[in-house]
Structure formats: structure tokens, C-alpha cells
Short mmCIF file of C-alpha atoms in Angstrom, two decimals:
data_model
loop_
_atom_site.label_atom_id
_atom_site.label_comp_id
_atom_site.label_asym_id
_atom_site.label_seq_id
_atom_site.Cartn_x
_atom_site.Cartn_y
_atom_site.Cartn_z
CA MET A 1204 1.26 -14.98 52.73
CA MET A 1205 2.86 -13.40 49.84
CA GLY A 1206 0.00 -12.19 48.77
CA GLU A 1207 -1.19 -10.47 51.54
CA LEU A 1208 2.19 -8.94 51.52
CA ILE A 1209 1.94 -7.46 48.35
CA PHE A 1210 -1.50 -6.00 48.44
CA ARG A 1211 -0.28 -4.32 52.11
CA ASN A 1212 3.01 -3.11 50.36
CA LEU A 1213 0.63 -1.44 47.07
CA LEU A 1214 -1.93 0.26 49.76
CA HIS A 1215 1.35 1.40 52.27
CA ARG A 1216 1.94 4.18 49.57
CA PRO A 1217 -1.53 4.59 47.46
CA LEU A 1218 -0.26 7.54 45.54
CA ARG A 1219 3.28 5.96 44.55
CA THR A 1220 1.17 3.07 43.40
CA LEU A 1221 -1.34 5.42 41.66
CA ILE A 1222 1.71 6.61 39.88
CA GLY A 1223 3.76 3.96 39.03
CA ALA A 1224 0.46 2.06 37.28
CA MET A 1225 -0.13 5.14 35.32
CA GLY A 1226 3.36 5.51 34.21
CA ILE A 1227 2.57 1.53 32.90
CA ALA A 1228 -0.76 2.69 31.37
CA VAL A 1229 1.05 5.28 29.40
CA GLU A 1230 3.33 2.71 27.96
CA VAL A 1231 0.41 0.42 26.89
CA ALA A 1232 -1.39 2.81 25.71
CA LEU A 1233 1.61 4.72 23.67
CA VAL A 1234 1.80 1.29 22.11
CA VAL A 1235 -1.39 0.02 21.10
CA LEU A 1236 -2.26 3.27 19.52
CA ILE A 1237 0.40 3.79 18.05
CA VAL A 1238 0.22 0.75 16.50
CA GLY A 1239 -3.78 1.02 15.98
CA LEU A 1240 -3.58 4.59 14.02
CA THR A 1241 -1.04 3.24 11.35
CA SER A 1242 -2.66 -0.03 10.69
CA GLY A 1243 -6.07 1.61 10.97
CA LEU A 1244 -5.14 3.96 8.63
CA LEU A 1245 -3.25 1.67 5.88
CA THR A 1246 -5.99 -0.55 6.30
CA GLU A 1247 -8.80 2.03 5.67
CA THR A 1248 -6.67 3.34 2.45
CA ALA A 1249 -6.31 0.31 1.09
CA ARG A 1250 -10.10 -0.91 1.47
CA ARG A 1251 -11.17 2.37 -0.51
CA ILE A 1252 -8.66 1.79 -2.99
CA GLU A 1253 -9.91 -1.69 -3.64
CA GLY A 1254 -13.50 -0.52 -3.20
CA ILE A 1255 -12.87 1.51 -6.37
CA GLY A 1256 -13.62 -1.63 -8.27
CA ALA A 1257 -11.04 -1.77 -10.89
CA ASP A 1258 -8.89 -4.77 -11.35
CA ILE A 1259 -5.51 -3.48 -12.27
CA MET A 1260 -3.98 -0.51 -11.77
CA LEU A 1261 -0.90 1.25 -13.74
CA GLN A 1262 1.77 3.18 -12.18
CA PRO A 1263 5.15 5.04 -13.47
CA PRO A 1264 7.86 3.00 -13.97
CA SER A 1265 9.80 2.19 -10.74
CA ALA A 1266 6.81 3.43 -8.89
CA SER A 1267 5.87 2.60 -5.26
CA PHE A 1268 3.07 1.02 -4.23
CA LEU A 1269 2.02 4.14 -2.32
CA PHE A 1270 0.89 6.70 -5.17
CA ALA A 1271 2.73 9.98 -5.78
CA PHE A 1272 0.52 12.44 -4.07
CA GLY A 1273 0.24 15.71 -6.44
CA SER A 1274 2.31 14.11 -9.40
CA ALA A 1275 0.79 13.06 -12.41
CA PRO A 1276 4.09 11.76 -14.71
CA MET A 1277 1.94 9.95 -17.35
CA PRO A 1278 0.59 11.38 -20.62
CA ILE A 1279 -3.39 10.73 -20.50
CA LYS A 1280 -3.68 9.44 -23.60
CA ILE A 1281 -2.03 6.20 -22.26
CA GLY A 1282 -5.56 5.62 -21.54
CA ASP A 1283 -6.31 5.06 -25.42
CA LYS A 1284 -3.45 1.99 -25.44
CA LEU A 1285 -5.24 0.58 -22.51
CA ALA A 1286 -8.09 0.67 -23.72
CA GLU A 1287 -7.82 -0.76 -27.51
CA LEU A 1288 -6.43 -4.09 -25.53
CA LYS A 1289 -7.78 -7.58 -25.79
CA TYR A 1290 -10.35 -8.20 -22.43
CA VAL A 1291 -9.99 -5.01 -21.14
CA LYS A 1292 -13.73 -3.23 -20.79
CA SER A 1293 -12.68 0.14 -19.16
CA VAL A 1294 -9.96 2.34 -18.23
CA ALA A 1295 -10.16 5.08 -15.96
CA PRO A 1296 -7.20 8.07 -15.69
CA VAL A 1297 -7.19 9.95 -12.25
CA LEU A 1298 -5.20 12.66 -11.13
CA PHE A 1299 -4.15 12.54 -7.14
CA GLN A 1300 -3.41 16.27 -5.37
CA PHE A 1301 -2.62 16.03 -2.31
CA ASN A 1302 -4.20 18.74 -0.31
CA THR A 1303 -2.17 20.15 2.76
CA SER A 1304 -4.60 21.88 4.08
CA GLY A 1305 -7.03 19.53 4.59
CA VAL A 1306 -4.48 15.94 4.75
CA GLU A 1307 -6.54 14.14 2.02
CA ILE A 1308 -5.86 13.16 -1.13
CA VAL A 1309 -8.55 14.80 -4.06
CA TYR A 1310 -9.28 12.89 -6.94
CA GLY A 1311 -9.72 14.23 -10.52
CA ILE A 1312 -11.91 11.56 -12.13
CA ASP A 1313 -13.39 11.91 -15.31
CA GLN A 1314 -16.99 11.16 -14.47
CA GLU A 1315 -17.88 8.74 -17.19
CA SER A 1316 -14.87 6.36 -17.03
CA PHE A 1317 -14.93 6.30 -13.08
CA ARG A 1318 -18.30 5.35 -13.47
CA ALA A 1319 -17.68 2.81 -16.17
CA VAL A 1320 -15.05 1.09 -13.86
CA SER A 1321 -15.97 1.54 -10.34
CA GLY A 1322 -20.26 0.96 -10.90
CA GLY A 1323 -20.64 4.44 -10.22
CA PHE A 1324 -21.54 6.67 -6.64
CA VAL A 1325 -23.99 5.69 -4.46
CA PHE A 1326 -25.49 9.40 -4.11
CA LEU A 1327 -26.63 10.25 -0.78
CA GLN A 1328 -27.93 14.44 -1.48
CA GLY A 1329 -27.37 16.35 -4.57
CA HIS A 1330 -26.16 14.73 -8.32
CA ASP A 1331 -23.36 13.66 -9.94
CA LEU A 1332 -20.20 16.53 -11.55
CA GLU A 1333 -21.53 18.81 -14.12
CA GLY A 1334 -19.92 21.85 -13.93
CA PRO A 1335 -16.31 22.28 -14.42
CA ASP A 1336 -15.89 23.72 -10.42
CA ASP A 1337 -18.31 20.74 -9.02
CA ILE A 1338 -17.14 18.77 -6.30
CA LEU A 1339 -18.70 15.79 -4.74
CA VAL A 1340 -17.72 14.57 -0.97
CA ASP A 1341 -18.08 11.01 0.78
CA ASP A 1342 -20.32 11.14 3.60
CA ILE A 1343 -17.61 10.74 5.82
CA ALA A 1344 -15.89 14.00 5.05
CA ALA A 1345 -18.77 15.98 4.55
CA LYS A 1346 -19.98 15.13 8.23
CA THR A 1347 -16.85 16.17 9.58
CA LYS A 1348 -16.29 19.17 7.44
CA LYS A 1349 -19.83 20.27 7.91
CA ILE A 1350 -20.83 20.40 4.04
CA GLN A 1351 -23.93 20.32 1.94
CA PRO A 1352 -24.54 20.47 -1.33
CA GLY A 1353 -25.11 23.91 -2.80
CA GLU A 1354 -22.16 24.92 -0.35
CA THR A 1355 -18.77 26.45 -1.65
CA TYR A 1356 -15.60 24.77 -0.53
CA ARG A 1357 -12.53 26.10 -1.05
CA ILE A 1358 -9.06 23.95 -1.58
CA PHE A 1359 -6.21 24.36 -3.87
CA ASP A 1360 -7.12 28.29 -3.50
CA HIS A 1361 -9.88 27.76 -5.83
CA ASP A 1362 -13.61 27.44 -4.91
CA TRP A 1363 -15.59 24.68 -5.76
CA HIS A 1364 -19.32 24.17 -5.87
CA VAL A 1365 -20.68 21.15 -3.65
CA ALA A 1366 -22.62 19.00 -6.24
CA GLY A 1367 -23.38 16.14 -4.08
CA ILE A 1368 -22.91 13.90 -0.79
CA VAL A 1369 -21.85 10.37 -1.93
CA GLU A 1370 -21.26 7.02 0.03
CA HIS A 1371 -17.63 6.38 1.09
CA GLY A 1372 -15.51 3.62 0.08
CA LYS A 1373 -14.53 4.98 -3.63
CA GLY A 1374 -10.77 5.48 -2.98
CA SER A 1375 -11.26 9.32 -2.21
CA ARG A 1376 -12.90 11.24 -0.39
CA LEU A 1377 -13.29 14.22 -2.69
CA PHE A 1378 -13.61 14.07 -6.18
CA VAL A 1379 -13.41 17.01 -9.14
CA PRO A 1380 -13.01 16.90 -12.56
CA ILE A 1381 -10.06 16.08 -13.85
CA ALA A 1382 -9.72 18.45 -16.73
CA THR A 1383 -10.22 21.43 -14.23
CA LEU A 1384 -7.39 19.84 -11.48
CA GLN A 1385 -5.31 19.55 -14.32
CA GLU A 1386 -5.45 23.14 -15.13
CA LEU A 1387 -4.81 23.92 -11.60
CA VAL A 1388 -1.77 21.95 -10.79
CA GLY A 1389 0.13 23.09 -14.34
CA ALA A 1390 -0.45 19.34 -15.41
CA ARG A 1391 -2.15 19.28 -18.41
CA GLU A 1392 -3.18 15.95 -20.25
CA LYS A 1393 -1.44 14.22 -17.56
CA ALA A 1394 -2.51 11.51 -14.60
CA THR A 1395 -1.10 10.01 -11.62
CA ILE A 1396 -2.74 6.41 -12.28
CA PHE A 1397 -4.99 4.52 -14.52
CA PHE A 1398 -7.53 1.98 -13.26
CA VAL A 1399 -8.08 -0.63 -15.68
CA LYS A 1400 -11.58 -3.19 -15.71
CA CYS A 1401 -11.30 -6.31 -17.49
CA THR A 1402 -14.10 -8.41 -19.31
CA ARG A 1403 -14.10 -10.77 -16.56
CA PRO A 1404 -11.58 -11.08 -13.34
CA GLU A 1405 -10.11 -14.36 -14.47
CA HIS A 1406 -8.94 -12.00 -17.45
CA THR A 1407 -6.61 -10.02 -14.90
CA GLU A 1408 -3.50 -11.81 -15.95
CA ASP A 1409 -3.82 -11.98 -19.40
CA VAL A 1410 -4.38 -7.86 -19.64
CA MET A 1411 -1.36 -7.38 -17.39
CA GLU A 1412 0.81 -9.46 -19.42
CA ASN A 1413 -0.46 -7.59 -22.21
CA MET A 1414 0.29 -4.24 -20.25
CA ARG A 1415 3.69 -5.17 -20.06
CA HIS A 1416 4.68 -5.59 -23.67
CA VAL A 1417 2.72 -2.50 -24.71
CA LEU A 1418 4.02 -0.49 -21.54
CA PRO A 1419 7.32 -1.94 -20.94
CA GLY A 1420 9.05 -0.64 -17.62
CA TYR A 1421 5.53 0.78 -16.25
CA THR A 1422 4.43 -0.65 -13.05
CA VAL A 1423 1.39 -3.31 -13.51
CA ARG A 1424 0.29 -4.45 -10.40
CA PRO A 1425 -3.20 -5.96 -9.53
CA LEU A 1426 -5.60 -4.46 -7.00
CA LYS A 1427 -6.97 -7.59 -5.56
CA ASN A 1428 -3.42 -7.53 -3.65
CA TYR A 1429 -3.38 -3.91 -2.73
CA LEU A 1430 -4.64 -4.49 0.86
CA SER A 1431 -1.88 -6.93 1.56
CA LEU A 1432 0.99 -4.20 0.51
CA MET A 1433 -0.38 -1.74 3.08
CA THR A 1434 1.74 -2.55 6.06
CA SER A 1435 4.08 -1.31 7.82
CA THR A 1436 6.98 -3.07 6.54
CA ASN A 1437 6.68 -2.24 3.27
CA ILE A 1438 6.33 1.52 3.93
CA PRO A 1439 9.81 2.94 4.15
CA GLY A 1440 10.44 4.34 7.79
CA LEU A 1441 7.37 3.31 9.21
CA GLU A 1442 8.58 0.77 10.76
CA ALA A 1443 11.45 2.53 12.10
CA PHE A 1444 9.26 4.96 13.52
CA ILE A 1445 7.01 2.48 15.19
CA ASN A 1446 9.99 0.92 16.72
CA ALA A 1447 11.08 4.02 17.89
CA MET A 1448 7.72 5.32 19.42
CA ILE A 1449 7.48 1.66 21.09
CA LEU A 1450 11.25 1.58 22.42
CA LEU A 1451 10.11 5.23 23.62
CA ALA A 1452 7.07 3.56 25.69
CA ILE A 1453 9.22 1.15 26.84
CA SER A 1454 11.79 3.28 28.59
CA ILE A 1455 8.84 5.13 29.76
CA GLY A 1456 7.83 1.92 31.79
CA LEU A 1457 11.04 0.82 32.87
CA LEU A 1458 11.99 4.34 34.66
CA VAL A 1459 8.87 4.58 36.62
CA ILE A 1460 8.95 1.08 37.97
CA PHE A 1461 12.57 0.96 38.48
CA LEU A 1462 12.33 4.10 40.60
CA THR A 1463 9.40 3.26 42.29
CA MET A 1464 10.73 -0.10 43.35
CA TYR A 1465 14.13 1.69 43.77
CA THR A 1466 12.54 3.89 46.92
CA THR A 1467 10.35 1.03 47.54
CA VAL A 1468 13.32 -1.01 48.97
CA ILE A 1469 14.69 1.97 50.53
CA GLU A 1470 11.73 3.08 52.57
CA ARG A 1471 11.27 -0.59 53.85
CA THR A 1472 15.35 -1.50 54.70
CA ARG A 1473 13.71 -2.22 58.26
CA ASP A 1474 11.21 -4.35 56.95
CA ILE A 1475 13.50 -6.22 54.79
CA GLY A 1476 15.88 -6.58 57.79
CA VAL A 1477 12.71 -8.02 59.99
CA LEU A 1478 12.14 -10.74 57.22
CA LYS A 1479 15.53 -11.65 56.90
CA SER A 1480 15.66 -11.89 60.67
CA LEU A 1481 12.60 -14.19 60.40
CA GLY A 1482 14.15 -16.30 58.28
CA ALA A 1483 13.65 -15.30 54.57
CA ASN A 1484 16.65 -15.96 52.08
CA HIS A 1485 17.78 -14.04 49.17
CA TRP A 1486 14.99 -15.61 47.08
CA PHE A 1487 12.16 -14.60 49.28
CA VAL A 1488 12.78 -11.01 48.79
CA ILE A 1489 13.71 -10.88 45.19
CA ARG A 1490 10.54 -12.87 44.84
CA ALA A 1491 8.23 -10.49 47.06
CA LEU A 1492 9.76 -7.37 45.13
CA LEU A 1493 9.22 -9.27 41.51
CA SER A 1494 5.67 -10.21 42.52
CA GLU A 1495 4.80 -6.92 43.61
CA SER A 1496 6.15 -5.14 40.24
CA ALA A 1497 4.02 -7.68 38.40
CA ALA A 1498 1.26 -6.84 40.18
CA LEU A 1499 1.64 -3.42 39.74
CA CYS A 1500 2.11 -3.93 36.23
CA ALA A 1501 -1.02 -5.41 36.04
CA LEU A 1502 -2.79 -2.86 37.27
CA GLY A 1503 -0.93 -0.68 34.88
CA ILE A 1504 -1.74 -2.80 31.91
CA GLY A 1505 -5.74 -2.88 32.70
CA ALA A 1506 -5.62 1.03 33.24
CA GLY A 1507 -3.73 1.66 29.50
CA ILE A 1508 -6.03 -0.71 27.75
CA GLY A 1509 -8.93 1.68 28.97
CA LEU A 1510 -6.68 4.54 28.67
CA SER A 1511 -6.26 3.33 24.65
CA TYR A 1512 -10.27 3.28 24.06
CA LEU A 1513 -10.64 6.47 25.88
CA VAL A 1514 -8.57 7.77 23.81
CA ARG A 1515 -9.25 6.20 20.54
CA ALA A 1516 -13.17 7.27 20.99
CA GLY A 1517 -11.59 11.12 22.01
CA PHE A 1518 -9.99 11.09 18.34
CA LEU A 1519 -12.57 9.47 16.24
CA TRP A 1520 -15.30 12.03 18.21
CA LYS A 1521 -13.01 15.01 17.15
CA PHE A 1522 -11.83 13.44 13.89
CA PRO A 1523 -14.04 11.09 12.13
CA THR A 1524 -11.71 10.52 9.34
CA LEU A 1525 -9.17 8.51 11.50
CA THR A 1526 -9.37 4.84 11.61
CA ILE A 1527 -7.30 3.37 14.76
CA LEU A 1528 -7.89 -0.36 14.96
CA ILE A 1529 -7.34 -1.74 18.04
CA THR A 1530 -6.45 -5.25 18.03
CA SER A 1531 -6.36 -8.20 20.62
CA GLU A 1532 -2.84 -9.27 19.15
CA TRP A 1533 -1.22 -5.76 20.11
CA ILE A 1534 -2.95 -5.71 23.39
CA LEU A 1535 -1.16 -8.46 24.33
CA ARG A 1536 1.58 -7.74 22.91
CA ALA A 1537 1.91 -4.43 25.13
CA ALA A 1538 0.87 -6.09 28.06
CA GLY A 1539 4.09 -8.92 27.64
CA ILE A 1540 6.09 -5.38 26.92
CA ALA A 1541 4.65 -3.65 29.50
CA LEU A 1542 5.50 -7.24 32.25
CA LEU A 1543 8.82 -8.05 30.97
CA GLY A 1544 9.77 -4.28 31.13
CA ALA A 1545 8.81 -4.16 34.79
CA LEU A 1546 10.72 -7.34 35.75
CA PHE A 1547 13.52 -5.76 34.37
CA GLY A 1548 13.21 -2.59 35.98
CA ALA A 1549 12.92 -4.13 39.61
CA SER A 1550 15.14 -6.73 38.97
CA TYR A 1551 18.06 -4.30 40.54
CA PRO A 1552 16.15 -2.86 43.48
CA ALA A 1553 15.22 -7.05 44.02
CA TRP A 1554 18.59 -7.94 43.65
CA MET A 1555 20.03 -4.71 45.86
CA ALA A 1556 17.34 -5.30 48.96
CA SER A 1557 18.28 -9.31 49.03
CA ARG A 1558 22.10 -8.33 49.78
CA LYS A 1559 21.54 -6.30 52.49
CA ASP A 1560 23.01 -7.64 55.85
CA ALA A 1561 19.73 -8.31 58.17
CA VAL A 1562 21.58 -6.73 61.47
CA GLU A 1563 22.64 -3.35 58.93
CA ALA A 1564 18.80 -3.27 58.14
CA LEU A 1565 17.27 -3.78 61.47
CA SER A 1566 19.89 -0.49 62.32
CA TYR A 1567 18.87 1.69 59.51
CA ASP A 1568 17.26 5.26 60.43
#
């Protein structure tokens, strides 16, 4: 009986049911996509950094694990000191520069040392850096920007010659000669970070200890732990932003359910009077309305999951370099958040309905 009552009530106002379900769907999709976008970008960035193949990275004193985009606070001669340390196989200085027009990080590299640390690029088209104005583009960026070898690509108010297309996964998507980038950004003989390759992986701790002794105060990190650092809790302000967006999504779902159930109670005042005159008690009325809210929420959750995948597909089609990570864990969390919000939003209308007097409800016009 209860199931049939809920089903008929939802079909009685199909447009309102659709609007209510879509409100819940937007709530679920917001939570899933915001978390998926942030975690996806962090994970993808961390994997590309680890894909360089170095064992250790050296940063300036008190540096965050987030790279200082657009800054080059370390003298490049530090690389010579690192190369002299025991168990150090190769050292690659890299200059980072943030390209605001493309929202991307460009690596200024010395191709010989970077090749020694990373094992070299896998070339899909073209050749390695040869001239001072050459640029390498990874396959994903090349597809997104529709770049081919031999073309000209302009960034930092400078025209670059596209020398080759390389396989993605070596840190950045764009690579230029470090000397040219130093001149363009006014960072002569400077580097943002040093990647260090050890003779054997088991020597990593010994090399790190020697680096701390030779360069006291500098930040030394093993690259194998970089992925574990790239979480929202370790990035200032990001977790607060995610929580704020989740709170906004919850507010949307709660208000939608509240308004839907509130208008439902007002419209069905006579129906509630009939139920009470037939012997329905307060708890029966509350349970009926809360069950209807839960059913409406279930429809919205299903629609929200589908909307999440649809929006992700649209974003990836338009922006192939984006990574949106949708996980079953956050789908379940979003569903739980939506369900709790729906029950909370419907609780007052349900309580209000249960308090109605049967005689007054039957006489309601």
C-alpha cells in the first residue's frame, strides 16, 4: 500500500517531480564533478612528475611541494655540486614558467641532462631540440592545440619552432631550451628545481642525506612519494574550496526537497485528512512523506550520476588535457549526502502534515 501511494503521488505532478529530481541530480553532479576535477588534475600532474624518472628533487628552502611557477630562485651552478656527490648519476636543472594564456607550465630544460635523468623522450614526430627557439610538444597538447612539427607556436611573446611531438608523461606538455627561457623571463643562470638520478634506487636515502649536508636548508624530497603528497588536504585553500562547493550543492538539494514537499503537503491537505479519518496516525503520515522524499531522491541520484558522466564526456571532448576522476567512493558519498539532505529537507513538511487535525483537513478548500 505504501509503495503504491508513493508511486501515485510522484506521478500526480510529473513536472514537479521532474524538477525535484533534477535539483537532486545537480547536487550529486556538482559534488562528483568538483571532487573529480580537483583529484583528477592533482593525480595526473603527480603522475607526470613521477614519470620523469628521477629519484630526488631539490627545491629552494621552505619550498612547498607545489612548484613555484614562474620563479627561479636557485643558481644553476648548484647542479655542479650535486653532480659531485656520491651515488649521483645525473642532475637536470629545470626552469618552470607558467603560461597564463594556455593555463599550462612550460619546462625550460637542458636536453642532455634531462635525457640522462628521464631516459629521453619518445618521439612520435619530428626531432629533439636543436635550435634556441625550438619547442617540443607532447601528443595530448598537440592534439588539443592542433600543432604539427615545423609550425610556429607563440608563447611568452616569442615565436617558437615546433621541432617534435613527444609521448606525454614527462612532467610538462611543453619543453623549450632552458637558456632561451632564462633570457625571456629574466632568470639568467637560474633554475626552479633540480631533478637528481641516483646510480641505484636504494642509494636514494644516502644521496638525500648528502644533499642536506651540502645544501642545508634546501628542500629535498624523494620523487616516489610525490603522488601521495598531491591531495586536497595538502594544498592550502583547496580543501576549503571543495567543502564550500559541497555545502552549496547540499543547500541546493535541501531547498529543492523542502519546497517540493512543502507544496505537496499544502496541496494534499484533504488527502491527509482522509488518511487520518481512516485511522492513519502521525507516524504513518511522516513515514509516507519521508519515503516519497527518499524515492524522489533516488531518482535524482540516478540522474545525477548519469549527468556527471555526460558532463565529463563533454569537458574531455572540449578540453582533452583535463582529467576528471569519477570514483565509486565519491559517487556513494554524493548519494549519501543527497539522501540525508532530502530527508532533512522533508522533515519539517512531514511533521507539519502529521500535526494537521483530520476534521480541519477535510474541510480545507
